Amino acid sequence: MASPGNIGYMNSLYLNRLSPEARQSLIDRLHSMQSGNCFICERPIDLKLHANSFDIDHVEPLKLGGKDGEENFALAHSTCNRSKQATDLRVARVLARFEMIRERCAQDDRGPNLADILRAYGGAKYELMFGIVGHNIRLTLDAMGDPEIQSLPLYTDPLSKLQYFFSVLPIEYLHHDDRINPRNLGGSLAPLVEEFHLGRPQLHAALAWIDRSQGPGLVKVFDGQHKVSAQLLLGVRSLPVRVFIDPDPELLLTTNTRAGTTLRQVAFDRSVQRRLGRSLFTDRLERYRLEKGLPDDDESMSERDLVNFFRGESREVKRYAVDAVRAAITHNSLNKLTPYIEFGGRSTEKPLSYSTVEKTFFSFFIYTDVLDTPLNYRADEGLNPRQLEIDQVVRLMNFVAEIILVDQFDTELGTARLENKVQKNEDIPEPHLRAFRMCKEEVLYSWLIYIRQIVQGHFTYSGQPFDQNRSFQYKFPEQLWRQLHSYLVHLRDFPLWVNRDLSSTVFGGKQSSEFWRIIFESGKTPEGQQVLSGSINLMTMIEDADSV
Ligand SMILES: [Zn+2]
């Protein structure tokens, strides 16, 4: 048997010159030095079981100045080594750790943020004990076993007038502020980790804040979480921070929102903007109560009152009010569609992007003007318009999830090149193919818009006065829900969703929603190809409900 450990793909004069015995003994030495674990993923390498599936590789690549000698070799699983995200194995290991954190977060269907990294590395444990004396801040890191009192100069920022100090704080004292910075870390940490690893100076200092009124307080990092995370992953245990004292948190919230929108310094997901908008709406509401001397739970004001009160920013407040509705729908624990929505841009795992949800469900079913009724209007009767809107859009989304997606769409199979796979006769299960096709943005747009027509039809015939722009703010009777359910079941059962012959034509590439409107109205594509037995009939489709 050839000696174990793959080196064939790698250029090493040193290894090629070793006798089989010398190579085996090198492998044994490395294996014991690495405590038997893969250098990258840190899980065990079994020299027998993995005999043909581990690599010997340079830790620091030759082309980056690494030496071709024993001190620069390591063992790694071949799968880890060949899918590594950096050529330097030390960076690859750090990124593999980040990947593990990401996978743990994915089980909760979310992306990792600084709080997760801090937790994984033993940070975010303590409050900072501090006090202000004259132009100095005095603090102690007693919880770390260092009772010494540090005295640091206090500065005042000439523009914002905020007081702040600089310090290098142990990570045990740093916390992530996920309200002011609700973004995830995203997938782009690798280049930053690599730069830090190579010792290239960055804007290392993060921005944080602390609230003096509470005495000891949490140092909350609100800006710079990518750089802090990269340094944590590389094993840094103390980090430079600029800490603002007693800033108005609402000011920081606005600042961060503008960084992601107006200034476009960072790419904000739409969904993150919506969540920030919801927080800002809550803040405006609290400020309104404070300035009017109203109790904390007073809801007698309307959205319109708030817009009028904050005159200088009425456009923004109006948007915050609607953002609050959007965020309440997508971040609703009862929403079964949420797991199928990719919140961070495009994805090849999930069938819907957040942007698709905005262009379809939200643009069809959410009322985007402010309401003149009190926030708690008819809440006692369960008829509060905004609450009905949220609950009923969630219920509709649950129908869509249950009828089309749950146990049918397979995130392992995902969406990547799916029609290509169909054309190559790969084994794509019908429910998966159907879910994928029905959720394509232009297709979803075209069949979801008829829900509006069904709802309008119902209210029109009921004789109830009705504003079609806010239809989801009226309580739907169960009969209407049964009709919507039937519509979706009938629609799902159309044979075209699983017709593999349509893969390169109707489902090849992106069509317009106009293309699909013509199909639903005539049964044919604009080019005349018959794909449905005829025009769809909404009256028939809402009948004959199987049980809800
Ligand atoms: Zn490994």
XYZ file of C-alpha atoms and ligand atoms in Angstrom:
549
model
C 0.000 0.000 0.000
C 1.226 3.490 -0.836
C 2.008 5.645 2.146
C -0.976 7.644 3.339
C -1.498 11.374 3.048
C -2.086 13.086 -0.263
C 0.583 15.417 -1.505
C 0.182 14.873 -5.200
C -1.693 18.058 -5.836
C 0.808 20.107 -3.891
C 4.207 21.301 -4.872
C 6.736 20.203 -2.259
C 10.245 19.214 -3.142
C 10.829 18.429 0.520
C 8.036 15.845 0.716
C 8.793 14.334 -2.660
C 12.332 13.583 -1.564
C 11.314 11.784 1.647
C 11.471 8.000 1.775
C 8.134 6.308 2.586
C 9.390 5.593 6.120
C 10.520 9.175 6.710
C 7.209 10.431 5.407
C 5.247 8.109 7.656
C 7.211 9.275 10.662
C 6.646 12.935 9.671
C 2.913 12.230 9.489
C 2.998 10.611 12.934
C 4.817 13.620 14.399
C 2.387 16.114 12.882
C -0.573 14.009 13.950
C 0.540 13.946 17.566
C 1.504 17.642 17.517
C -2.033 18.447 16.304
C -3.476 16.216 19.057
C -4.842 13.978 16.346
C -7.049 16.695 14.893
C -7.440 18.259 11.462
C -5.607 21.590 11.352
C -8.602 23.292 9.740
C -11.817 21.897 11.251
C -10.181 20.687 14.486
C -12.044 17.386 14.395
C -10.151 14.065 14.561
C -8.137 12.600 11.712
C -7.938 8.833 11.951
C -4.755 7.822 10.166
C -6.274 4.469 9.186
C -9.861 5.431 8.340
C -8.760 8.622 6.615
C -5.639 7.038 5.061
C -6.670 8.170 1.591
C -8.525 11.273 2.568
C -6.160 13.554 4.420
C -3.670 16.003 2.988
C -0.246 17.174 4.074
C -0.100 20.862 3.229
C 1.923 23.980 3.886
C 0.470 26.081 6.696
C 1.764 29.271 5.124
C 1.648 28.878 1.340
C 4.990 28.898 -0.479
C 3.885 31.722 -2.705
C 3.299 33.891 0.374
C 6.775 33.175 1.677
C 6.113 29.950 3.615
C 9.008 27.526 3.996
C 9.071 24.083 2.421
C 10.079 22.346 5.630
C 8.718 20.328 8.498
C 7.904 23.339 10.688
C 5.496 24.584 8.005
C 3.496 21.381 7.432
C 0.128 20.370 8.801
C -2.403 17.585 8.311
C -5.964 18.309 7.262
C -8.907 16.308 5.978
C -8.811 16.467 2.183
C -12.384 17.751 2.115
C -11.509 20.551 4.536
C -8.297 21.404 2.734
C -9.846 21.535 -0.703
C -12.860 23.575 0.291
C -10.940 25.944 2.536
C -11.695 29.643 2.256
C -8.118 30.890 2.506
C -4.819 29.532 1.257
C -3.139 30.111 4.608
C -4.219 27.215 6.824
C -4.259 29.373 9.969
C -6.777 31.710 8.323
C -8.667 28.720 6.930
C -8.989 27.361 10.482
C -10.332 30.658 11.774
C -12.885 30.796 8.979
C -13.895 27.196 9.677
C -14.644 28.231 13.274
C -16.790 31.062 11.959
C -18.541 28.552 9.704
C -19.420 26.413 12.751
C -20.927 29.445 14.479
C -22.850 30.229 11.325
C -24.211 26.673 11.168
C -25.375 26.830 14.766
C -27.219 30.086 14.046
C -28.721 28.611 10.886
C -30.554 26.087 13.067
C -32.478 29.048 14.469
C -32.894 30.297 10.937
C -30.798 33.413 11.335
C -27.324 34.622 10.503
C -24.560 35.169 13.065
C -23.832 38.587 14.537
C -21.190 39.925 16.907
C -23.097 38.605 19.939
C -22.627 35.040 18.669
C -18.890 35.527 18.120
C -18.477 37.121 21.541
C -20.321 34.228 23.144
C -18.199 31.643 21.337
C -14.986 33.309 22.536
C -15.984 33.960 26.130
C -16.818 37.644 25.748
C -19.824 39.730 26.845
C -19.707 38.731 30.488
C -19.332 41.808 32.645
C -20.601 45.312 33.237
C -18.034 48.077 33.425
C -17.626 49.751 36.815
C -16.844 53.396 36.182
C -17.326 56.930 37.394
C -16.590 60.405 36.113
C -14.389 62.803 38.046
C -13.808 66.183 36.412
C -12.364 65.619 32.952
C -11.508 62.008 33.616
C -13.232 58.694 33.618
C -12.142 56.254 36.301
C -12.732 52.582 35.729
C -11.651 49.208 37.008
C -11.493 45.781 35.417
C -11.958 44.109 38.767
C -14.041 41.264 37.392
C -10.934 40.165 35.467
C -8.921 40.046 38.670
C -7.288 43.419 38.143
C -8.326 45.805 40.922
C -6.231 48.713 39.624
C -8.143 51.920 38.985
C -7.487 53.422 35.578
C -8.010 57.101 34.974
C -8.581 58.045 31.347
C -9.148 61.447 29.767
C -12.675 62.312 28.798
C -13.151 64.095 25.483
C -16.027 66.079 24.057
C -16.790 65.693 20.390
C -16.988 69.268 18.991
C -19.801 68.477 16.561
C -22.127 66.103 18.360
C -21.136 67.454 21.833
C -21.050 63.850 23.033
C -18.548 62.856 25.694
C -16.370 59.827 25.048
C -13.198 58.027 26.041
C -10.815 55.606 24.366
C -9.774 52.365 25.947
C -8.570 48.885 25.178
C -11.101 46.649 26.864
C -11.044 42.891 27.419
C -13.699 41.178 25.308
C -15.409 40.086 28.539
C -16.547 43.717 28.844
C -17.826 44.114 25.290
C -21.440 43.499 24.291
C -23.228 43.635 20.973
C -26.056 46.128 20.538
C -28.449 44.269 18.296
C -31.138 46.895 18.512
C -29.062 49.704 17.078
C -27.181 47.364 14.774
C -29.493 44.500 13.840
C -27.444 43.393 10.857
C -25.939 39.955 10.492
C -22.281 39.497 9.720
C -23.091 38.142 6.283
C -20.700 36.009 4.331
C -17.919 38.464 3.650
C -15.696 38.118 6.693
C -12.905 36.187 4.932
C -11.070 39.102 3.258
C -11.114 41.122 6.481
C -9.786 38.215 8.553
C -7.028 37.774 5.997
C -6.012 41.445 6.154
C -5.882 41.400 9.940
C -3.952 38.138 9.852
C -1.351 39.708 7.588
C -0.941 42.507 10.113
C -2.286 45.243 7.893
C -3.701 48.097 9.979
C -7.453 48.663 9.733
C -9.797 51.044 11.484
C -9.502 48.750 14.483
C -11.462 50.802 17.010
C -15.132 50.007 17.307
C -17.765 52.481 18.425
C -19.614 51.671 21.601
C -21.796 53.415 24.153
C -22.539 53.221 27.816
C -25.327 54.656 29.916
C -24.048 56.496 32.982
C -27.389 56.887 34.689
C -27.357 53.207 35.584
C -24.011 53.288 37.437
C -22.146 50.236 36.151
C -23.234 49.548 32.624
C -22.843 47.437 29.555
C -20.369 48.666 26.945
C -22.437 48.103 23.836
C -20.716 47.980 20.450
C -22.950 49.492 17.787
C -20.564 50.090 14.902
C -17.650 48.029 13.615
C -18.943 44.536 14.359
C -17.207 43.018 11.314
C -13.799 44.268 12.391
C -14.351 43.306 16.008
C -15.484 39.833 14.909
C -12.476 39.354 12.630
C -10.109 40.236 15.474
C -11.958 37.949 17.908
C -11.734 35.062 15.466
C -7.994 35.628 15.210
C -7.683 35.215 18.962
C -7.466 38.860 20.078
C -8.668 39.154 23.683
C -8.646 42.948 24.162
C -9.955 45.471 21.695
C -9.674 49.218 21.197
C -13.001 51.017 21.529
C -14.278 54.568 21.463
C -17.023 54.656 24.075
C -19.670 57.386 24.025
C -21.176 58.274 27.362
C -24.933 58.723 27.726
C -25.734 59.337 24.074
C -29.381 59.404 23.139
C -29.835 55.813 21.853
C -32.374 57.115 19.412
C -29.687 59.354 17.898
C -27.458 56.314 17.397
C -30.332 54.420 15.844
C -30.947 57.224 13.377
C -27.217 57.493 12.665
C -26.956 53.826 11.891
C -30.029 53.840 9.711
C -28.680 56.731 7.696
C -25.305 55.011 7.292
C -27.146 52.165 5.622
C -29.602 54.221 3.595
C -28.822 57.848 2.843
C -25.039 57.490 3.027
C -24.959 53.945 1.642
C -21.759 53.218 3.536
C -22.883 49.718 4.228
C -25.211 47.577 2.207
C -28.332 47.271 4.305
C -30.762 44.539 3.513
C -34.254 45.813 3.025
C -35.392 43.578 5.848
C -32.856 45.163 8.206
C -34.126 48.607 7.236
C -37.618 47.474 8.099
C -36.569 46.260 11.522
C -34.754 49.509 12.194
C -37.834 51.345 11.021
C -39.928 49.438 13.515
C -37.547 50.387 16.358
C -37.587 53.997 15.236
C -41.371 53.989 15.193
C -41.406 52.709 18.770
C -38.944 55.433 19.735
C -41.039 58.174 18.179
C -44.052 56.801 19.986
C -42.208 56.908 23.304
C -41.005 60.441 22.665
C -44.519 61.544 21.793
C -45.869 60.136 25.056
C -43.069 61.724 27.037
C -43.556 65.161 25.531
C -47.342 64.998 25.887
C -47.111 63.652 29.435
C -49.013 60.486 28.538
C -48.662 57.152 30.334
C -46.278 54.490 28.934
C -49.045 52.352 27.523
C -51.226 55.108 26.105
C -52.424 54.267 22.604
C -54.957 56.983 22.048
C -52.832 58.682 19.392
C -52.997 57.765 15.704
C -50.250 57.210 13.172
C -51.328 60.538 11.694
C -50.813 62.288 15.053
C -47.225 61.042 15.138
C -46.539 62.118 11.567
C -47.911 65.561 12.334
C -46.015 65.838 15.596
C -42.612 65.082 14.051
C -43.047 67.648 11.312
C -39.452 67.812 10.169
C -39.406 64.136 9.387
C -42.989 63.291 8.541
C -41.982 61.244 5.494
C -39.696 59.083 7.611
C -42.193 58.583 10.406
C -44.760 57.527 7.843
C -42.348 54.914 6.543
C -41.496 53.744 10.072
C -45.191 53.126 10.716
C -45.430 50.831 7.695
C -42.044 49.231 8.453
C -43.446 48.259 11.825
C -46.218 46.336 10.057
C -43.830 44.670 7.607
C -41.404 43.617 10.332
C -44.245 42.348 12.505
C -45.270 40.057 9.650
C -41.902 38.614 8.646
C -40.570 38.360 12.196
C -43.680 36.711 13.517
C -43.115 33.424 15.302
C -46.365 32.081 13.846
C -45.339 32.792 10.268
C -44.637 29.488 8.525
C -43.398 31.183 5.373
C -40.496 32.900 7.160
C -38.176 29.846 7.011
C -38.495 29.936 3.215
C -37.431 33.574 2.915
C -33.801 34.535 2.384
C -33.253 37.777 4.278
C -29.672 38.415 3.186
C -29.926 39.027 -0.539
C -29.951 36.145 -2.966
C -29.825 32.536 -2.000
C -29.722 29.195 -3.716
C -31.288 27.429 -0.748
C -34.568 29.205 -0.228
C -37.297 29.767 -2.800
C -38.154 33.367 -1.842
C -36.031 36.443 -1.345
C -37.154 39.153 1.034
C -37.315 41.531 -1.889
C -39.806 39.214 -3.624
C -41.971 39.220 -0.499
C -41.993 43.022 -0.547
C -42.893 43.202 -4.222
C -45.740 40.726 -3.874
C -47.375 40.131 -0.484
C -46.510 43.530 0.937
C -47.222 45.616 -2.122
C -50.590 43.877 -2.617
C -51.845 43.559 0.929
C -50.350 46.253 3.165
C -51.858 49.716 3.321
C -49.001 52.186 2.925
C -50.707 55.370 4.072
C -50.984 56.307 7.743
C -54.191 55.704 9.689
C -56.223 58.402 11.396
C -57.682 56.046 13.979
C -56.095 55.641 17.428
C -53.424 52.938 17.658
C -55.729 50.881 19.863
C -58.826 51.509 17.732
C -61.299 48.612 18.183
C -58.552 46.515 19.718
C -60.949 45.249 22.407
C -63.166 43.712 19.759
C -60.216 42.122 17.924
C -60.859 44.467 15.003
C -57.851 46.766 15.187
C -57.037 47.482 11.527
C -53.237 47.182 11.735
C -53.423 44.090 13.902
C -55.919 42.493 11.509
C -53.649 43.362 8.617
C -50.677 41.697 10.300
C -52.589 38.616 11.447
C -54.378 38.094 8.154
C -51.310 38.511 5.962
C -49.558 36.003 8.236
C -52.492 33.607 7.887
C -52.429 33.934 4.112
C -48.671 33.327 4.121
C -49.267 30.239 6.235
C -51.720 28.943 3.639
C -49.130 29.438 0.937
C -46.466 27.750 3.065
C -48.660 24.784 3.983
C -50.128 24.205 0.542
C -47.021 24.727 -1.531
C -43.854 24.572 0.561
C -43.850 22.707 3.850
C -42.507 19.154 3.382
C -42.421 19.846 -0.341
C -39.637 22.333 -0.985
C -36.276 20.806 -0.075
C -33.660 23.386 0.941
C -30.926 20.777 0.417
C -31.855 20.637 -3.250
C -32.309 24.406 -3.341
C -32.880 26.492 -6.428
C -29.509 26.553 -8.186
C -29.775 25.658 -11.893
C -32.882 23.666 -11.158
C -34.356 23.860 -14.679
C -30.974 22.762 -16.078
C -31.127 19.722 -13.864
C -34.654 18.985 -15.084
C -33.427 19.244 -18.666
C -30.638 16.794 -17.879
C -33.236 14.385 -16.527
C -31.908 14.598 -13.007
C -34.243 13.287 -10.366
C -36.036 16.384 -9.059
C -39.108 15.462 -6.983
C -42.344 16.952 -8.306
C -43.327 18.841 -5.119
C -39.935 20.524 -5.067
C -40.083 21.512 -8.717
C -43.621 22.837 -8.285
C -42.734 24.878 -5.202
C -39.715 26.342 -6.949
C -41.685 27.334 -10.032
C -44.655 28.777 -8.179
C -42.365 30.916 -6.021
C -40.421 32.512 -8.855
C -41.032 36.217 -8.397
C -42.903 36.906 -11.633
C -45.006 33.749 -11.255
C -45.882 34.430 -7.624
C -46.726 38.010 -8.527
C -49.145 36.854 -11.198
C -51.128 34.338 -9.155
C -51.030 36.174 -5.836
C -52.606 39.294 -7.286
C -55.853 37.349 -7.854
C -56.176 36.977 -4.081
C -56.930 40.689 -4.084
C -59.666 40.135 -6.625
C -61.201 37.282 -4.629
C -61.188 39.359 -1.439
C -62.683 42.354 -3.217
C -65.326 40.174 -4.814
C -66.306 38.812 -1.442
C -66.707 42.219 0.187
C -68.439 43.676 -2.842
C -71.114 40.980 -2.742
C -71.489 41.201 1.012
C -72.638 44.788 0.613
C -70.260 45.952 3.340
C -68.684 49.374 2.632
C -65.141 48.628 1.810
C -61.896 50.378 0.832
C -60.061 48.093 -1.556
C -56.685 49.628 -0.710
C -56.870 48.329 2.822
C -58.721 45.088 2.339
C -56.649 43.130 4.873
C -57.704 45.585 7.581
C -61.234 44.143 7.484
C -61.858 40.895 9.258
C -62.236 38.047 6.764
C -65.067 35.644 7.544
C -64.167 31.936 7.605
C -66.042 31.433 4.361
C -63.595 33.765 2.609
C -60.654 31.891 4.124
C -62.074 28.630 2.777
C -62.314 30.219 -0.652
C -58.721 31.420 -0.532
C -57.613 27.985 0.586
C -59.484 26.345 -2.292
C -58.021 28.792 -4.762
C -54.509 27.900 -3.657
C -55.179 24.145 -3.693
C -56.643 24.293 -7.209
C -53.789 26.448 -8.373
C -51.205 24.080 -6.905
C -52.803 21.178 -8.765
C -52.304 22.698 -12.214
C -50.240 20.189 -14.206
C -47.984 22.851 -15.699
C -45.976 23.254 -12.470
C -44.614 19.738 -12.837
C -44.516 19.543 -16.628
C -40.863 18.883 -17.394
C -41.345 19.569 -21.114
C -41.904 23.245 -20.297
C -38.510 23.513 -18.653
C -36.625 25.212 -21.441
C -39.557 27.229 -22.782
C -42.058 28.577 -20.254
C -39.781 28.128 -17.244
C -36.504 28.751 -19.034
C -35.105 32.061 -17.890
C -37.027 34.891 -16.342
C -40.316 35.876 -17.937
C -42.251 39.044 -17.201
C -45.330 39.078 -14.991
C -47.155 40.217 -18.132
C -46.213 36.883 -19.742
C -47.903 35.084 -16.864
C -50.950 37.347 -16.860
C -51.562 36.337 -20.466
C -51.195 32.655 -19.570
C -53.720 32.884 -16.748
C -56.148 34.892 -18.885
C -55.907 32.781 -22.031
C -54.261 29.473 -21.158
C -51.575 30.242 -23.732
C -48.210 31.940 -23.748
C -47.972 35.202 -25.721
C -46.395 33.085 -28.474
C -49.493 30.880 -28.557
C -48.201 27.779 -26.827
C -51.015 26.088 -24.903
C -49.937 25.538 -21.276
C -53.238 25.534 -19.371
C -56.445 23.895 -20.532
C -57.892 27.385 -20.856
C -58.269 30.660 -19.048
C -58.486 30.223 -15.287
C -61.840 30.810 -13.622
C -61.651 32.299 -10.165
C -65.283 31.411 -9.386
C -64.575 27.728 -9.963
C -61.272 27.865 -8.177
C -62.712 29.241 -4.945
C -65.396 26.537 -4.854
C -65.226 22.993 -3.675
C -62.948 23.580 -0.753
C -61.237 20.610 0.710
C -61.343 21.197 4.432
C -59.382 24.128 5.816
Zn -11.152 18.749 8.834
